[in-house]
mmCIF file of C-alpha atoms and ligand atoms in Angstrom:
data_model
loop_
_atom_site.group_PDB
_atom_site.id
_atom_site.type_symbol
_atom_site.label_atom_id
_atom_site.label_comp_id
_atom_site.label_asym_id
_atom_site.label_seq_id
_atom_site.Cartn_x
_atom_site.Cartn_y
_atom_site.Cartn_z
ATOM 1 C CA MET H 5 -12.760 8.574 -0.318
ATOM 2 C CA LYS H 6 -15.858 6.651 0.784
ATOM 3 C CA PHE H 7 -15.162 3.582 2.928
ATOM 4 C CA ASP H 8 -16.138 0.129 1.764
ATOM 5 C CA ARG H 9 -14.795 -3.363 2.177
ATOM 6 C CA SER H 10 -15.020 -4.488 -1.439
ATOM 7 C CA VAL H 11 -11.710 -5.842 -2.729
ATOM 8 C CA LYS H 12 -9.547 -3.176 -4.350
ATOM 9 C CA ILE H 13 -6.513 -3.924 -6.530
ATOM 10 C CA ALA H 14 -3.690 -1.408 -6.045
ATOM 11 C CA PRO H 15 -0.896 -1.820 -8.609
ATOM 12 C CA SER H 16 2.488 -0.711 -7.277
ATOM 13 C CA ILE H 17 4.331 1.598 -9.660
ATOM 14 C CA LEU H 18 7.560 0.143 -8.273
ATOM 15 C CA SER H 19 7.103 -2.424 -11.072
ATOM 16 C CA ALA H 20 6.263 0.199 -13.736
ATOM 17 C CA ASP H 21 8.626 1.951 -16.169
ATOM 18 C CA PHE H 22 10.232 4.695 -14.043
ATOM 19 C CA ALA H 23 10.765 6.861 -17.144
ATOM 20 C CA ASN H 24 7.067 6.733 -17.942
ATOM 21 C CA PHE H 25 5.027 6.973 -14.721
ATOM 22 C CA GLY H 26 2.268 9.181 -16.124
ATOM 23 C CA ALA H 27 1.489 6.900 -19.042
ATOM 24 C CA GLU H 28 1.897 3.761 -16.907
ATOM 25 C CA ILE H 29 -0.636 5.050 -14.372
ATOM 26 C CA GLN H 30 -3.143 5.974 -17.078
ATOM 27 C CA ALA H 31 -2.679 2.557 -18.694
ATOM 28 C CA VAL H 32 -3.125 0.541 -15.517
ATOM 29 C CA GLU H 33 -6.152 2.578 -14.421
ATOM 30 C CA ALA H 34 -7.738 2.073 -17.858
ATOM 31 C CA GLN H 35 -7.105 -1.648 -17.351
ATOM 32 C CA GLY H 36 -9.034 -1.769 -14.073
ATOM 33 C CA ALA H 37 -6.785 -0.635 -11.200
ATOM 34 C CA ASP H 38 -8.780 0.644 -8.209
ATOM 35 C CA TRP H 39 -5.966 2.470 -6.395
ATOM 36 C CA ILE H 40 -2.377 3.402 -7.322
ATOM 37 C CA HIS H 41 0.226 2.294 -4.759
ATOM 38 C CA VAL H 42 3.305 4.527 -4.574
ATOM 39 C CA ASP H 43 6.385 3.088 -2.823
ATOM 40 C CA VAL H 44 8.734 5.664 -1.306
ATOM 41 C CA MET H 45 12.087 4.230 -0.129
ATOM 42 C CA ASP H 46 15.005 6.044 1.472
ATOM 43 C CA GLY H 47 17.976 3.651 1.422
ATOM 44 C CA HIS H 48 18.007 3.825 5.230
ATOM 45 C CA PHE H 49 14.804 2.286 6.604
ATOM 46 C CA VAL H 50 14.934 -0.127 3.646
ATOM 47 C CA PRO H 51 17.917 -1.094 1.486
ATOM 48 C CA ASN H 52 16.642 0.594 -1.684
ATOM 49 C CA ILE H 53 15.910 4.130 -2.891
ATOM 50 C CA THR H 54 12.991 5.147 -5.133
ATOM 51 C CA PHE H 55 11.809 8.785 -5.146
ATOM 52 C CA GLY H 56 10.317 11.483 -2.946
ATOM 53 C CA PRO H 57 7.557 14.105 -2.739
ATOM 54 C CA ALA H 58 8.491 15.931 -5.981
ATOM 55 C CA THR H 59 7.878 12.781 -8.027
ATOM 56 C CA CYS H 60 4.643 12.170 -6.124
ATOM 57 C CA ALA H 61 3.460 15.689 -6.980
ATOM 58 C CA ALA H 62 4.400 15.170 -10.628
ATOM 59 C CA ILE H 63 2.419 11.935 -10.988
ATOM 60 C CA ARG H 64 -0.602 13.143 -8.991
ATOM 61 C CA PRO H 65 -2.448 14.694 -11.983
ATOM 62 C CA HIS H 66 -2.257 11.346 -13.783
ATOM 63 C CA ILE H 67 -4.018 9.475 -10.960
ATOM 64 C CA LYS H 68 -7.814 9.481 -11.271
ATOM 65 C CA THR H 69 -8.367 6.889 -8.531
ATOM 66 C CA VAL H 70 -6.691 6.897 -5.101
ATOM 67 C CA MET H 71 -3.062 7.851 -4.488
ATOM 68 C CA ASP H 72 -1.841 5.420 -1.832
ATOM 69 C CA VAL H 73 1.615 6.475 -0.623
ATOM 70 C CA HIS H 74 3.632 3.881 1.307
ATOM 71 C CA LEU H 75 6.495 5.533 3.165
ATOM 72 C CA MET H 76 9.420 3.197 3.799
ATOM 73 C CA ILE H 77 11.475 5.993 5.310
ATOM 74 C CA ALA H 78 12.834 7.009 8.708
ATOM 75 C CA PRO H 79 12.298 9.509 10.118
ATOM 76 C CA VAL H 80 8.754 10.037 8.798
ATOM 77 C CA ASP H 81 7.472 13.136 10.577
ATOM 78 C CA PRO H 82 9.587 15.807 8.816
ATOM 79 C CA TYR H 83 8.212 14.698 5.425
ATOM 80 C CA ILE H 84 4.498 14.178 6.122
ATOM 81 C CA GLN H 85 3.398 17.648 5.023
ATOM 82 C CA ALA H 86 5.388 17.376 1.790
ATOM 83 C CA PHE H 87 3.641 14.135 0.814
ATOM 84 C CA ALA H 88 0.266 15.589 1.772
ATOM 85 C CA ASP H 89 0.996 18.671 -0.347
ATOM 86 C CA ALA H 90 1.932 16.311 -3.186
ATOM 87 C CA GLY H 91 -1.678 15.110 -3.102
ATOM 88 C CA ALA H 92 -1.531 11.746 -1.327
ATOM 89 C CA ASP H 93 -4.973 10.410 -0.363
ATOM 90 C CA VAL H 94 -3.482 7.802 1.980
ATOM 91 C CA ILE H 95 -0.116 8.164 3.739
ATOM 92 C CA THR H 96 1.185 4.992 5.367
ATOM 93 C CA ALA H 97 4.037 4.943 7.881
ATOM 94 C CA HIS H 98 5.757 1.931 9.422
ATOM 95 C CA VAL H 99 5.367 1.257 13.143
ATOM 96 C CA GLU H 100 9.041 0.215 13.086
ATOM 97 C CA ALA H 101 10.186 3.554 11.629
ATOM 98 C CA GLY H 102 10.241 5.637 14.777
ATOM 99 C CA PRO H 103 9.591 5.866 18.516
ATOM 100 C CA HIS H 104 6.451 8.075 18.400
ATOM 101 C CA ILE H 105 3.901 6.386 16.169
ATOM 102 C CA HIS H 106 0.877 8.120 17.755
ATOM 103 C CA ARG H 107 2.384 11.483 16.905
ATOM 104 C CA THR H 108 3.070 10.342 13.351
ATOM 105 C CA LEU H 109 -0.468 9.065 12.762
ATOM 106 C CA GLN H 110 -2.004 12.198 14.273
ATOM 107 C CA ALA H 111 0.216 14.362 12.078
ATOM 108 C CA ILE H 112 -0.897 12.456 8.969
ATOM 109 C CA ARG H 113 -4.590 12.887 9.833
ATOM 110 C CA ALA H 114 -4.035 16.555 10.615
ATOM 111 C CA THR H 115 -3.095 17.117 6.962
ATOM 112 C CA GLY H 116 -6.473 15.718 5.851
ATOM 113 C CA ALA H 117 -4.943 12.539 4.405
ATOM 114 C CA LYS H 118 -6.023 9.084 5.556
ATOM 115 C CA ALA H 119 -3.536 7.517 7.958
ATOM 116 C CA GLY H 120 -2.053 4.104 7.265
ATOM 117 C CA LEU H 121 0.025 1.943 9.591
ATOM 118 C CA ALA H 122 2.362 -0.656 8.080
ATOM 119 C CA LEU H 123 3.611 -3.731 9.935
ATOM 120 C CA ASN H 124 6.710 -5.608 8.808
ATOM 121 C CA PRO H 125 6.461 -9.409 8.662
ATOM 122 C CA GLY H 126 8.311 -9.688 11.983
ATOM 123 C CA THR H 127 5.938 -7.330 13.833
ATOM 124 C CA PRO H 128 2.945 -8.956 15.566
ATOM 125 C CA ALA H 129 -0.682 -7.816 15.179
ATOM 126 C CA GLU H 130 -0.670 -6.612 18.805
ATOM 127 C CA ALA H 131 1.548 -3.697 17.768
ATOM 128 C CA ALA H 132 -1.552 -2.199 16.129
ATOM 129 C CA ALA H 133 -3.856 -2.692 19.133
ATOM 130 C CA PRO H 134 -3.283 0.723 20.782
ATOM 131 C CA LEU H 135 -3.602 2.481 17.416
ATOM 132 C CA LEU H 136 -6.868 1.185 15.983
ATOM 133 C CA ASP H 137 -8.745 4.456 16.493
ATOM 134 C CA LEU H 138 -5.946 6.484 14.904
ATOM 135 C CA VAL H 139 -5.729 4.616 11.605
ATOM 136 C CA ASP H 140 -7.755 4.323 8.398
ATOM 137 C CA LEU H 141 -5.686 1.470 6.964
ATOM 138 C CA ILE H 142 -3.359 -1.233 8.233
ATOM 139 C CA CYS H 143 -0.811 -2.453 5.696
ATOM 140 C CA VAL H 144 0.311 -6.004 6.418
ATOM 141 C CA MET H 145 3.662 -6.508 4.744
ATOM 142 C CA THR H 146 3.893 -10.040 3.403
ATOM 143 C CA VAL H 147 7.521 -9.560 2.326
ATOM 144 C CA ASN H 148 10.309 -7.586 3.977
ATOM 145 C CA PRO H 149 9.972 -4.162 2.369
ATOM 146 C CA GLY H 150 12.503 -2.865 -0.128
ATOM 147 C CA PHE H 151 11.999 -4.698 -3.389
ATOM 148 C CA GLY H 152 9.293 -5.965 -5.709
ATOM 149 C CA GLY H 153 9.107 -9.561 -6.844
ATOM 150 C CA GLN H 154 9.810 -11.264 -3.507
ATOM 151 C CA LYS H 155 8.191 -14.420 -2.203
ATOM 152 C CA PHE H 156 5.003 -14.125 -0.108
ATOM 153 C CA ILE H 157 5.564 -15.029 3.567
ATOM 154 C CA HIS H 158 2.687 -17.367 4.410
ATOM 155 C CA SER H 159 2.887 -16.984 8.188
ATOM 156 C CA CYS H 160 1.537 -13.417 7.756
ATOM 157 C CA VAL H 161 -1.949 -14.698 6.822
ATOM 158 C CA GLN H 162 -2.711 -15.467 10.470
ATOM 159 C CA LYS H 163 -1.883 -11.844 11.308
ATOM 160 C CA VAL H 164 -4.582 -10.689 8.882
ATOM 161 C CA THR H 165 -7.136 -12.867 10.666
ATOM 162 C CA GLU H 166 -6.100 -11.402 14.025
ATOM 163 C CA LEU H 167 -6.245 -7.809 12.748
ATOM 164 C CA ARG H 168 -9.662 -8.314 11.165
ATOM 165 C CA GLU H 169 -10.958 -9.510 14.526
ATOM 166 C CA MET H 170 -9.341 -6.587 16.386
ATOM 167 C CA ILE H 171 -10.725 -3.999 13.940
ATOM 168 C CA GLY H 172 -14.348 -5.076 14.442
ATOM 169 C CA ASP H 173 -16.755 -2.428 13.092
ATOM 170 C CA ARG H 174 -14.130 0.293 12.697
ATOM 171 C CA GLU H 175 -13.740 1.729 9.192
ATOM 172 C CA VAL H 176 -10.188 0.472 8.760
ATOM 173 C CA HIS H 177 -8.915 -1.111 5.543
ATOM 174 C CA ILE H 178 -6.582 -4.101 5.660
ATOM 175 C CA GLU H 179 -4.054 -3.849 2.855
ATOM 176 C CA ILE H 180 -1.653 -6.614 1.812
ATOM 177 C CA ASP H 181 1.694 -5.683 0.305
ATOM 178 C CA GLY H 182 4.192 -8.154 -1.138
ATOM 179 C CA GLY H 183 3.975 -11.272 -3.241
ATOM 180 C CA VAL H 184 0.265 -10.885 -4.038
ATOM 181 C CA ASP H 185 -0.746 -12.969 -7.061
ATOM 182 C CA PRO H 186 -3.643 -15.284 -7.969
ATOM 183 C CA SER H 187 -2.266 -18.001 -5.671
ATOM 184 C CA THR H 188 -1.904 -15.807 -2.557
ATOM 185 C CA ALA H 189 -4.716 -13.238 -2.989
ATOM 186 C CA PRO H 190 -7.534 -15.656 -2.026
ATOM 187 C CA LEU H 191 -5.755 -16.545 1.235
ATOM 188 C CA VAL H 192 -5.547 -12.951 2.468
ATOM 189 C CA VAL H 193 -9.009 -11.949 1.254
ATOM 190 C CA ALA H 194 -10.494 -14.942 3.076
ATOM 191 C CA ALA H 195 -8.664 -13.737 6.188
ATOM 192 C CA GLY H 196 -10.222 -10.259 5.876
ATOM 193 C CA ALA H 197 -8.050 -8.112 3.613
ATOM 194 C CA ASP H 198 -9.706 -5.661 1.207
ATOM 195 C CA VAL H 199 -6.811 -3.799 -0.507
ATOM 196 C CA LEU H 200 -4.381 -5.907 -2.525
ATOM 197 C CA VAL H 201 -1.138 -4.250 -3.585
ATOM 198 C CA ALA H 202 0.456 -6.028 -6.525
ATOM 199 C CA GLY H 203 3.530 -4.957 -8.435
ATOM 200 C CA SER H 204 5.076 -7.701 -10.512
ATOM 201 C CA ALA H 205 1.834 -9.690 -10.757
ATOM 202 C CA VAL H 206 0.079 -6.734 -12.462
ATOM 203 C CA PHE H 207 2.840 -5.237 -14.618
ATOM 204 C CA LYS H 208 4.377 -8.475 -15.923
ATOM 205 C CA GLY H 209 4.096 -9.012 -19.654
ATOM 206 C CA GLY H 210 2.753 -5.539 -20.479
ATOM 207 C CA SER H 211 3.892 -1.998 -21.256
ATOM 208 C CA VAL H 212 2.320 1.356 -22.103
ATOM 209 C CA ASP H 213 2.369 0.289 -25.764
ATOM 210 C CA ASN H 214 0.850 -3.072 -24.904
ATOM 211 C CA PRO H 215 -1.329 -2.531 -21.816
ATOM 212 C CA ALA H 216 -3.757 -5.431 -22.323
ATOM 213 C CA PRO H 217 -1.690 -7.795 -20.108
ATOM 214 C CA TYR H 218 -2.206 -5.359 -17.204
ATOM 215 C CA GLY H 219 -5.942 -5.922 -17.507
ATOM 216 C CA GLU H 220 -5.542 -9.682 -17.878
ATOM 217 C CA ASN H 221 -3.318 -9.769 -14.789
ATOM 218 C CA ILE H 222 -5.778 -7.693 -12.729
ATOM 219 C CA ARG H 223 -8.687 -9.891 -13.812
ATOM 220 C CA ALA H 224 -6.675 -13.021 -12.955
ATOM 221 C CA ILE H 225 -6.257 -11.766 -9.392
ATOM 222 C CA ARG H 226 -9.987 -10.929 -9.130
ATOM 223 C CA ALA H 227 -10.972 -14.278 -10.614
ATOM 224 C CA SER H 228 -8.856 -16.102 -8.017
ATOM 225 C CA LEU H 229 -10.888 -14.723 -5.108
HETATM 226 C C1 DX5 S 10 7.823 -3.763 -1.274
HETATM 227 C C2 DX5 S 10 6.816 -2.728 -1.712
HETATM 228 C C3 DX5 S 10 5.710 -3.330 -2.486
HETATM 229 C C4 DX5 S 10 6.165 -3.979 -3.763
HETATM 230 C C5 DX5 S 10 5.303 -5.140 -4.039
HETATM 231 O O1 DX5 S 10 8.786 -3.184 -0.470
HETATM 232 O O2 DX5 S 10 6.262 -2.052 -0.615
HETATM 233 O O3 DX5 S 10 4.659 -2.425 -2.722
HETATM 234 O O4 DX5 S 10 6.171 -3.125 -4.867
HETATM 235 O O5 DX5 S 10 5.811 -5.810 -5.146
HETATM 236 P P1 DX5 S 10 5.353 -7.278 -5.529
HETATM 237 O O6 DX5 S 10 3.876 -7.250 -5.751
HETATM 238 O O7 DX5 S 10 6.128 -7.538 -6.775
HETATM 239 O O8 DX5 S 10 5.732 -8.167 -4.388
HETATM 240 ZN ZN1 ZN S 11 4.333 -0.878 -0.846
#
């Protein structure tokens, strides 16, 4: 994974057909996805359950781009190696998920994966300040994690501006997750974000048998910037 700050669209398979992940991933990549965002939920850290490392390993061969695994689980540390073995390129953990975030980020990097740090909407940018040299990506949640299709929380845009300033020349991506669509994407990109996760805004209107809307939706987000 070479670092650059060009804008990358990362469709979240949370909005895909769960019975058809392989074909959905191939379809959305063929339609212009830059990364594939994989939402892991445990029914404990967030009020919803998706899937774990075995599903990640099963979908890995279908991903030609970047496998971006967002862990909404607590605890995180006992599962890091399993997600790395599943082939994750990026493993993101929440700062709110445990008491020892330095240990978690170091453990992620020790596997060879890139380390991501996610901040819930209620967590200020300063929470990332002591961690800037331990992370490759900061995921700014613009909804409370757990479900797709929620409304973008506008007060999070200021946090992106603050993080961009704090990051300076470091090779750290700023990713936005939640409620990204053509009306909100330009706000966060102007503030300094470079990875845009989008679930419902990419998958709406399409299917593996009719993937053209995926491409139209991705181009609509790009065109809004
Ligand atoms: C939310 C997940 C997101 C979600 C985004 O808990 O982390 O990745 O799929 O979905 P949309 O784009 O529909 O808000
Ligand atoms: Zn996510």
